[in-house]
PDB file of C-alpha atoms in Angstrom:
ATOM      1  CA  UNK A   1    -160.204 -78.811-102.190  1.00  0.00           C
ATOM      2  CA  UNK A   2    -161.620 -75.364-102.801  1.00  0.00           C
ATOM      3  CA  UNK A   3    -159.771 -73.210-105.283  1.00  0.00           C
ATOM      4  CA  UNK A   4    -159.705 -69.554-106.206  1.00  0.00           C
ATOM      5  CA  UNK A   5    -162.816 -68.592-108.159  1.00  0.00           C
ATOM      6  CA  UNK A   6    -162.820 -65.878-110.783  1.00  0.00           C
ATOM      7  CA  UNK A   7    -165.735 -64.491-112.703  1.00  0.00           C
ATOM      8  CA  UNK A   8    -166.480 -64.032-115.449  1.00  0.00           C
ATOM      9  CA  UNK A   9    -164.144 -66.442-117.222  1.00  0.00           C
ATOM     10  CA  UNK A  10    -164.446 -64.575-120.510  1.00  0.00           C
ATOM     11  CA  UNK A  11    -165.407 -60.978-121.160  1.00  0.00           C
ATOM     12  CA  UNK A  12    -165.699 -59.017-124.372  1.00  0.00           C
ATOM     13  CA  UNK A  13    -165.937 -55.236-124.208  1.00  0.00           C
ATOM     14  CA  UNK A  14    -165.745 -52.289-126.566  1.00  0.00           C
ATOM     15  CA  UNK A  15    -163.144 -49.523-126.265  1.00  0.00           C
ATOM     16  CA  UNK A  16    -163.989 -46.929-123.616  1.00  0.00           C
ATOM     17  CA  UNK A  17    -166.340 -49.293-121.793  1.00  0.00           C
ATOM     18  CA  UNK A  18    -165.892 -50.434-118.210  1.00  0.00           C
ATOM     19  CA  UNK A  19    -165.349 -53.928-116.821  1.00  0.00           C
ATOM     20  CA  UNK A  20    -165.471 -55.492-113.377  1.00  0.00           C
ATOM     21  CA  UNK A  21    -163.602 -58.685-112.593  1.00  0.00           C
ATOM     22  CA  UNK A  22    -164.345 -60.632-109.433  1.00  0.00           C
ATOM     23  CA  UNK A  23    -162.175 -62.925-107.350  1.00  0.00           C
ATOM     24  CA  UNK A  24    -163.185 -65.234-104.511  1.00  0.00           C
ATOM     25  CA  UNK A  25    -160.125 -66.455-102.613  1.00  0.00           C
ATOM     26  CA  UNK A  26    -159.694 -69.846-101.038  1.00  0.00           C
ATOM     27  CA  UNK A  27    -161.533 -69.909 -97.667  1.00  0.00           C
ATOM     28  CA  UNK A  28    -159.413 -68.540 -94.799  1.00  0.00           C
ATOM     29  CA  UNK A  29    -156.982 -66.893 -97.206  1.00  0.00           C
ATOM     30  CA  UNK A  30    -156.627 -63.251 -96.243  1.00  0.00           C
ATOM     31  CA  UNK A  31    -154.352 -62.004 -99.019  1.00  0.00           C
ATOM     32  CA  UNK A  32    -155.345 -61.436-102.643  1.00  0.00           C
ATOM     33  CA  UNK A  33    -153.139 -60.569-105.603  1.00  0.00           C
ATOM     34  CA  UNK A  34    -154.063 -59.464-109.129  1.00  0.00           C
ATOM     35  CA  UNK A  35    -151.838 -60.149-112.146  1.00  0.00           C
ATOM     36  CA  UNK A  36    -152.166 -59.249-115.827  1.00  0.00           C
ATOM     37  CA  UNK A  37    -150.773 -61.469-118.582  1.00  0.00           C
ATOM     38  CA  UNK A  38    -150.662 -60.031-122.087  1.00  0.00           C
ATOM     39  CA  UNK A  39    -150.390 -62.295-125.144  1.00  0.00           C
ATOM     40  CA  UNK A  40    -147.069 -64.112-125.163  1.00  0.00           C
ATOM     41  CA  UNK A  41    -145.980 -62.379-121.952  1.00  0.00           C
ATOM     42  CA  UNK A  42    -145.349 -63.472-118.400  1.00  0.00           C
ATOM     43  CA  UNK A  43    -147.824 -62.415-115.699  1.00  0.00           C
ATOM     44  CA  UNK A  44    -147.245 -58.941-114.284  1.00  0.00           C
ATOM     45  CA  UNK A  45    -148.260 -57.932-110.772  1.00  0.00           C
ATOM     46  CA  UNK A  46    -150.968 -55.267-110.545  1.00  0.00           C
ATOM     47  CA  UNK A  47    -152.084 -54.889-106.943  1.00  0.00           C
ATOM     48  CA  UNK A  48    -152.529 -56.802-103.691  1.00  0.00           C
ATOM     49  CA  UNK A  49    -154.656 -56.660-100.560  1.00  0.00           C
ATOM     50  CA  UNK A  50    -154.143 -57.966 -97.065  1.00  0.00           C
ATOM     51  CA  UNK A  51    -156.995 -57.912 -94.574  1.00  0.00           C
ATOM     52  CA  UNK A  52    -159.000 -55.608 -96.851  1.00  0.00           C
ATOM     53  CA  UNK A  53    -156.248 -53.006 -97.088  1.00  0.00           C
ATOM     54  CA  UNK A  54    -154.112 -52.385-100.150  1.00  0.00           C
ATOM     55  CA  UNK A  55    -150.690 -53.830 -99.397  1.00  0.00           C
ATOM     56  CA  UNK A  56    -148.733 -53.280-102.608  1.00  0.00           C
ATOM     57  CA  UNK A  57    -149.151 -51.743-106.021  1.00  0.00           C
ATOM     58  CA  UNK A  58    -147.434 -52.575-109.277  1.00  0.00           C
ATOM     59  CA  UNK A  59    -147.825 -51.253-112.801  1.00  0.00           C
ATOM     60  CA  UNK A  60    -151.542 -50.708-112.530  1.00  0.00           C
ATOM     61  CA  UNK A  61    -152.993 -47.951-114.734  1.00  0.00           C
ATOM     62  CA  UNK A  62    -154.852 -45.118-113.024  1.00  0.00           C
ATOM     63  CA  UNK A  63    -157.925 -46.260-114.977  1.00  0.00           C
ATOM     64  CA  UNK A  64    -157.962 -49.417-112.875  1.00  0.00           C
ATOM     65  CA  UNK A  65    -159.014 -49.649-109.260  1.00  0.00           C
ATOM     66  CA  UNK A  66    -159.524 -52.559-106.924  1.00  0.00           C
ATOM     67  CA  UNK A  67    -160.719 -53.359-103.454  1.00  0.00           C
ATOM     68  CA  UNK A  68    -161.124 -56.249-101.072  1.00  0.00           C
ATOM     69  CA  UNK A  69    -164.424 -56.631 -99.253  1.00  0.00           C
ATOM     70  CA  UNK A  70    -165.314 -57.797 -95.759  1.00  0.00           C
ATOM     71  CA  UNK A  71    -165.833 -61.381 -97.001  1.00  0.00           C
ATOM     72  CA  UNK A  72    -162.309 -61.189 -98.541  1.00  0.00           C
ATOM     73  CA  UNK A  73    -163.484 -61.332-102.126  1.00  0.00           C
ATOM     74  CA  UNK A  74    -161.892 -58.748-104.385  1.00  0.00           C
ATOM     75  CA  UNK A  75    -162.985 -56.806-107.451  1.00  0.00           C
ATOM     76  CA  UNK A  76    -160.854 -55.212-110.145  1.00  0.00           C
ATOM     77  CA  UNK A  77    -162.604 -52.307-111.838  1.00  0.00           C
ATOM     78  CA  UNK A  78    -161.335 -51.190-115.222  1.00  0.00           C
ATOM     79  CA  UNK A  79    -162.608 -48.047-116.920  1.00  0.00           C
ATOM     80  CA  UNK A  80    -162.031 -46.404-120.316  1.00  0.00           C
ATOM     81  CA  UNK A  81    -160.885 -49.726-121.693  1.00  0.00           C
ATOM     82  CA  UNK A  82    -158.186 -49.696-124.355  1.00  0.00           C
ATOM     83  CA  UNK A  83    -157.217 -52.322-126.901  1.00  0.00           C
ATOM     84  CA  UNK A  84    -154.019 -52.917-124.926  1.00  0.00           C
ATOM     85  CA  UNK A  85    -156.018 -54.008-121.900  1.00  0.00           C
ATOM     86  CA  UNK A  86    -156.853 -57.242-123.689  1.00  0.00           C
ATOM     87  CA  UNK A  87    -155.180 -59.859-121.533  1.00  0.00           C
ATOM     88  CA  UNK A  88    -155.621 -62.718-119.141  1.00  0.00           C
ATOM     89  CA  UNK A  89    -156.242 -61.444-115.608  1.00  0.00           C
ATOM     90  CA  UNK A  90    -155.351 -63.723-112.749  1.00  0.00           C
ATOM     91  CA  UNK A  91    -156.284 -63.496-109.137  1.00  0.00           C
ATOM     92  CA  UNK A  92    -154.217 -65.374-106.560  1.00  0.00           C
ATOM     93  CA  UNK A  93    -154.687 -65.871-102.855  1.00  0.00           C
ATOM     94  CA  UNK A  94    -152.458 -66.952-100.006  1.00  0.00           C
ATOM     95  CA  UNK A  95    -153.111 -67.813 -96.380  1.00  0.00           C
ATOM     96  CA  UNK A  96    -150.536 -65.469 -94.890  1.00  0.00           C
ATOM     97  CA  UNK A  97    -150.282 -61.768 -94.616  1.00  0.00           C
ATOM     98  CA  UNK A  98    -147.487 -59.803 -96.185  1.00  0.00           C
ATOM     99  CA  UNK A  99    -145.173 -60.484 -93.265  1.00  0.00           C
ATOM    100  CA  UNK A 100    -144.722 -64.131 -94.120  1.00  0.00           C
ATOM    101  CA  UNK A 101    -144.223 -65.844 -97.408  1.00  0.00           C
ATOM    102  CA  UNK A 102    -146.473 -68.648 -98.495  1.00  0.00           C
ATOM    103  CA  UNK A 103    -147.698 -70.356-101.616  1.00  0.00           C
ATOM    104  CA  UNK A 104    -149.848 -68.243-103.896  1.00  0.00           C
ATOM    105  CA  UNK A 105    -152.704 -70.176-105.448  1.00  0.00           C
ATOM    106  CA  UNK A 106    -153.917 -68.873-108.783  1.00  0.00           C
ATOM    107  CA  UNK A 107    -157.440 -68.791-110.121  1.00  0.00           C
ATOM    108  CA  UNK A 108    -158.351 -69.896-113.666  1.00  0.00           C
ATOM    109  CA  UNK A 109    -158.163 -66.325-114.941  1.00  0.00           C
ATOM    110  CA  UNK A 110    -160.517 -63.977-116.748  1.00  0.00           C
ATOM    111  CA  UNK A 111    -159.806 -63.523-120.432  1.00  0.00           C
ATOM    112  CA  UNK A 112    -160.681 -59.933-121.361  1.00  0.00           C
ATOM    113  CA  UNK A 113    -160.961 -58.965-124.995  1.00  0.00           C
ATOM    114  CA  UNK A 114    -161.363 -55.298-125.893  1.00  0.00           C
ATOM    115  CA  UNK A 115    -162.641 -54.630-129.403  1.00  0.00           C
TER     116      UNK A 115
ATOM    117  CA  UNK B   1    -135.553 -54.858-108.989  1.00  0.00           C
ATOM    118  CA  UNK B   2    -134.813 -58.541-109.017  1.00  0.00           C
ATOM    119  CA  UNK B   3    -134.188 -60.216-112.371  1.00  0.00           C
ATOM    120  CA  UNK B   4    -135.478 -63.696-113.144  1.00  0.00           C
ATOM    121  CA  UNK B   5    -134.084 -65.559-116.125  1.00  0.00           C
ATOM    122  CA  UNK B   6    -135.265 -68.901-117.380  1.00  0.00           C
ATOM    123  CA  UNK B   7    -133.563 -71.249-119.801  1.00  0.00           C
ATOM    124  CA  UNK B   8    -134.010 -72.593-122.315  1.00  0.00           C
ATOM    125  CA  UNK B   9    -136.754 -70.367-123.775  1.00  0.00           C
ATOM    126  CA  UNK B  10    -138.060 -73.251-125.906  1.00  0.00           C
ATOM    127  CA  UNK B  11    -137.732 -76.990-125.694  1.00  0.00           C
ATOM    128  CA  UNK B  12    -139.023 -79.758-127.939  1.00  0.00           C
ATOM    129  CA  UNK B  13    -138.986 -83.304-126.583  1.00  0.00           C
ATOM    130  CA  UNK B  14    -140.028 -86.708-127.727  1.00  0.00           C
ATOM    131  CA  UNK B  15    -142.482 -88.417-125.423  1.00  0.00           C
ATOM    132  CA  UNK B  16    -140.607 -90.346-122.735  1.00  0.00           C
ATOM    133  CA  UNK B  17    -137.576 -88.057-122.661  1.00  0.00           C
ATOM    134  CA  UNK B  18    -136.294 -86.252-119.575  1.00  0.00           C
ATOM    135  CA  UNK B  19    -135.601 -82.533-119.280  1.00  0.00           C
ATOM    136  CA  UNK B  20    -134.181 -79.917-116.939  1.00  0.00           C
ATOM    137  CA  UNK B  21    -135.432 -76.344-116.823  1.00  0.00           C
ATOM    138  CA  UNK B  22    -133.394 -73.664-115.096  1.00  0.00           C
ATOM    139  CA  UNK B  23    -134.307 -70.459-113.278  1.00  0.00           C
ATOM    140  CA  UNK B  24    -131.649 -67.927-112.238  1.00  0.00           C
ATOM    141  CA  UNK B  25    -132.442 -64.973-110.000  1.00  0.00           C
ATOM    142  CA  UNK B  26    -130.327 -61.951-109.232  1.00  0.00           C
ATOM    143  CA  UNK B  27    -130.972 -61.474-105.514  1.00  0.00           C
ATOM    144  CA  UNK B  28    -132.023 -63.376-102.405  1.00  0.00           C
ATOM    145  CA  UNK B  29    -135.622 -64.535-102.452  1.00  0.00           C
ATOM    146  CA  UNK B  30    -138.264 -65.240 -99.865  1.00  0.00           C
ATOM    147  CA  UNK B  31    -140.430 -67.405-102.075  1.00  0.00           C
ATOM    148  CA  UNK B  32    -139.939 -69.336-105.285  1.00  0.00           C
ATOM    149  CA  UNK B  33    -142.695 -71.118-107.132  1.00  0.00           C
ATOM    150  CA  UNK B  34    -142.792 -73.167-110.319  1.00  0.00           C
ATOM    151  CA  UNK B  35    -145.939 -73.059-112.446  1.00  0.00           C
ATOM    152  CA  UNK B  36    -147.175 -74.884-115.502  1.00  0.00           C
ATOM    153  CA  UNK B  37    -149.419 -72.874-117.817  1.00  0.00           C
ATOM    154  CA  UNK B  38    -151.429 -75.264-119.915  1.00  0.00           C
ATOM    155  CA  UNK B  39    -152.655 -74.507-123.451  1.00  0.00           C
ATOM    156  CA  UNK B  40    -155.951 -73.241-121.999  1.00  0.00           C
ATOM    157  CA  UNK B  41    -154.120 -70.581-120.011  1.00  0.00           C
ATOM    158  CA  UNK B  42    -154.511 -72.037-116.548  1.00  0.00           C
ATOM    159  CA  UNK B  43    -151.567 -71.524-114.183  1.00  0.00           C
ATOM    160  CA  UNK B  44    -151.005 -74.697-112.219  1.00  0.00           C
ATOM    161  CA  UNK B  45    -148.870 -74.457-109.116  1.00  0.00           C
ATOM    162  CA  UNK B  46    -146.192 -77.159-109.237  1.00  0.00           C
ATOM    163  CA  UNK B  47    -143.879 -76.375-106.340  1.00  0.00           C
ATOM    164  CA  UNK B  48    -143.363 -73.864-103.574  1.00  0.00           C
ATOM    165  CA  UNK B  49    -139.618 -74.237-103.123  1.00  0.00           C
ATOM    166  CA  UNK B  50    -137.598 -71.300-101.730  1.00  0.00           C
ATOM    167  CA  UNK B  51    -134.853 -73.820-100.883  1.00  0.00           C
ATOM    168  CA  UNK B  52    -134.175 -77.539-100.887  1.00  0.00           C
ATOM    169  CA  UNK B  53    -135.573 -80.334-103.006  1.00  0.00           C
ATOM    170  CA  UNK B  54    -139.104 -81.587-103.540  1.00  0.00           C
ATOM    171  CA  UNK B  55    -140.618 -84.315-105.668  1.00  0.00           C
ATOM    172  CA  UNK B  56    -144.116 -84.887-106.941  1.00  0.00           C
ATOM    173  CA  UNK B  57    -144.499 -87.878-109.229  1.00  0.00           C
ATOM    174  CA  UNK B  58    -142.495 -87.374-112.410  1.00  0.00           C
ATOM    175  CA  UNK B  59    -141.612 -83.823-111.430  1.00  0.00           C
ATOM    176  CA  UNK B  60    -138.988 -82.675-108.993  1.00  0.00           C
ATOM    177  CA  UNK B  61    -137.398 -79.340-108.173  1.00  0.00           C
ATOM    178  CA  UNK B  62    -134.273 -78.125-106.445  1.00  0.00           C
ATOM    179  CA  UNK B  63    -133.489 -74.602-105.301  1.00  0.00           C
ATOM    180  CA  UNK B  64    -129.978 -73.609-104.232  1.00  0.00           C
ATOM    181  CA  UNK B  65    -130.743 -70.266-102.628  1.00  0.00           C
ATOM    182  CA  UNK B  66    -127.110 -69.409-101.882  1.00  0.00           C
ATOM    183  CA  UNK B  67    -126.259 -69.734-105.568  1.00  0.00           C
ATOM    184  CA  UNK B  68    -129.501 -68.132-106.716  1.00  0.00           C
ATOM    185  CA  UNK B  69    -130.901 -70.762-109.013  1.00  0.00           C
ATOM    186  CA  UNK B  70    -133.614 -73.361-109.183  1.00  0.00           C
ATOM    187  CA  UNK B  71    -134.036 -76.413-111.406  1.00  0.00           C
ATOM    188  CA  UNK B  72    -137.206 -78.196-112.477  1.00  0.00           C
ATOM    189  CA  UNK B  73    -136.808 -81.802-113.605  1.00  0.00           C
ATOM    190  CA  UNK B  74    -139.381 -83.532-115.772  1.00  0.00           C
ATOM    191  CA  UNK B  75    -138.901 -87.241-116.252  1.00  0.00           C
ATOM    192  CA  UNK B  76    -140.611 -89.554-118.749  1.00  0.00           C
ATOM    193  CA  UNK B  77    -142.337 -86.594-120.375  1.00  0.00           C
ATOM    194  CA  UNK B  78    -145.876 -86.918-121.700  1.00  0.00           C
ATOM    195  CA  UNK B  79    -147.755 -84.866-124.292  1.00  0.00           C
ATOM    196  CA  UNK B  80    -149.846 -83.419-121.465  1.00  0.00           C
ATOM    197  CA  UNK B  81    -146.665 -81.834-120.071  1.00  0.00           C
ATOM    198  CA  UNK B  82    -146.693 -79.409-123.002  1.00  0.00           C
ATOM    199  CA  UNK B  83    -147.164 -75.754-122.169  1.00  0.00           C
ATOM    200  CA  UNK B  84    -145.177 -72.935-120.614  1.00  0.00           C
ATOM    201  CA  UNK B  85    -143.274 -73.403-117.368  1.00  0.00           C
ATOM    202  CA  UNK B  86    -142.794 -70.291-115.265  1.00  0.00           C
ATOM    203  CA  UNK B  87    -140.521 -69.669-112.349  1.00  0.00           C
ATOM    204  CA  UNK B  88    -141.650 -66.830-110.061  1.00  0.00           C
ATOM    205  CA  UNK B  89    -139.933 -65.296-107.054  1.00  0.00           C
ATOM    206  CA  UNK B  90    -140.804 -63.005-104.194  1.00  0.00           C
ATOM    207  CA  UNK B  91    -137.951 -60.780-103.192  1.00  0.00           C
ATOM    208  CA  UNK B  92    -137.153 -60.385 -99.506  1.00  0.00           C
ATOM    209  CA  UNK B  93    -139.470 -60.014 -96.561  1.00  0.00           C
ATOM    210  CA  UNK B  94    -142.139 -57.327 -96.257  1.00  0.00           C
ATOM    211  CA  UNK B  95    -142.063 -56.714 -99.991  1.00  0.00           C
ATOM    212  CA  UNK B  96    -145.798 -57.161-100.277  1.00  0.00           C
ATOM    213  CA  UNK B  97    -145.571 -60.736-101.432  1.00  0.00           C
ATOM    214  CA  UNK B  98    -145.794 -59.992-105.135  1.00  0.00           C
ATOM    215  CA  UNK B  99    -144.315 -62.562-107.467  1.00  0.00           C
ATOM    216  CA  UNK B 100    -141.877 -61.606-110.207  1.00  0.00           C
ATOM    217  CA  UNK B 101    -142.095 -64.046-113.090  1.00  0.00           C
ATOM    218  CA  UNK B 102    -139.431 -65.196-115.493  1.00  0.00           C
ATOM    219  CA  UNK B 103    -140.132 -65.206-119.202  1.00  0.00           C
ATOM    220  CA  UNK B 104    -140.974 -68.899-119.144  1.00  0.00           C
ATOM    221  CA  UNK B 105    -139.833 -72.024-120.945  1.00  0.00           C
ATOM    222  CA  UNK B 106    -142.185 -73.242-123.656  1.00  0.00           C
ATOM    223  CA  UNK B 107    -142.167 -77.031-123.717  1.00  0.00           C
ATOM    224  CA  UNK B 108    -143.587 -79.090-126.534  1.00  0.00           C
ATOM    225  CA  UNK B 109    -143.722 -82.860-126.109  1.00  0.00           C
ATOM    226  CA  UNK B 110    -144.239 -84.780-129.342  1.00  0.00           C
ATOM    227  CA  UNK B 111    -145.884 -88.236-129.418  1.00  0.00           C
TER     228      UNK B 111
END
């Protein structure tokens, strides 16, 4: 069965650089979520999209932005990177909109290291 | 916001032993999922279980929504079961669907 695809899997950047993380949801899934997991921490919700519109926002820094495209893939753009942005970034998708609950399927994550 | 507490925080088992992991939550939930994060960082979905009981091989889970807790049972543990087990909940309807994670239970299974 198809799973959530994230790219790249690993990314190394310098402070103040920018990074773009990509997420390809499971086919026919219309909702995408982004989570950030720092070292030794539990995943924290960043932002979500339903039918290409932002549906919810968590503790996402103003330096970060995201969008969902017409083919439902999503990109998380991170600018002015800081050392504290080093984390594992997960994308998840689900087949339902925000009105109904359903299983969220997580991608393998992108490990971002900021030097 | 909703609080999610998992216990125990750490657990060391001998291979073949059974264990029970607990997840308490402070308010009614619309969704509850159990995940296993393996040593490579991958989050594996184990159960979607907002209520009731489910079983999948050596793993089973029970959620008692009225009492606001969920239990994950691991039987005949194997070294490959090692990793961190997370419980995550979605609070209420029309809350955007975001999951709130507990702090996790770190399981180590020794051969």
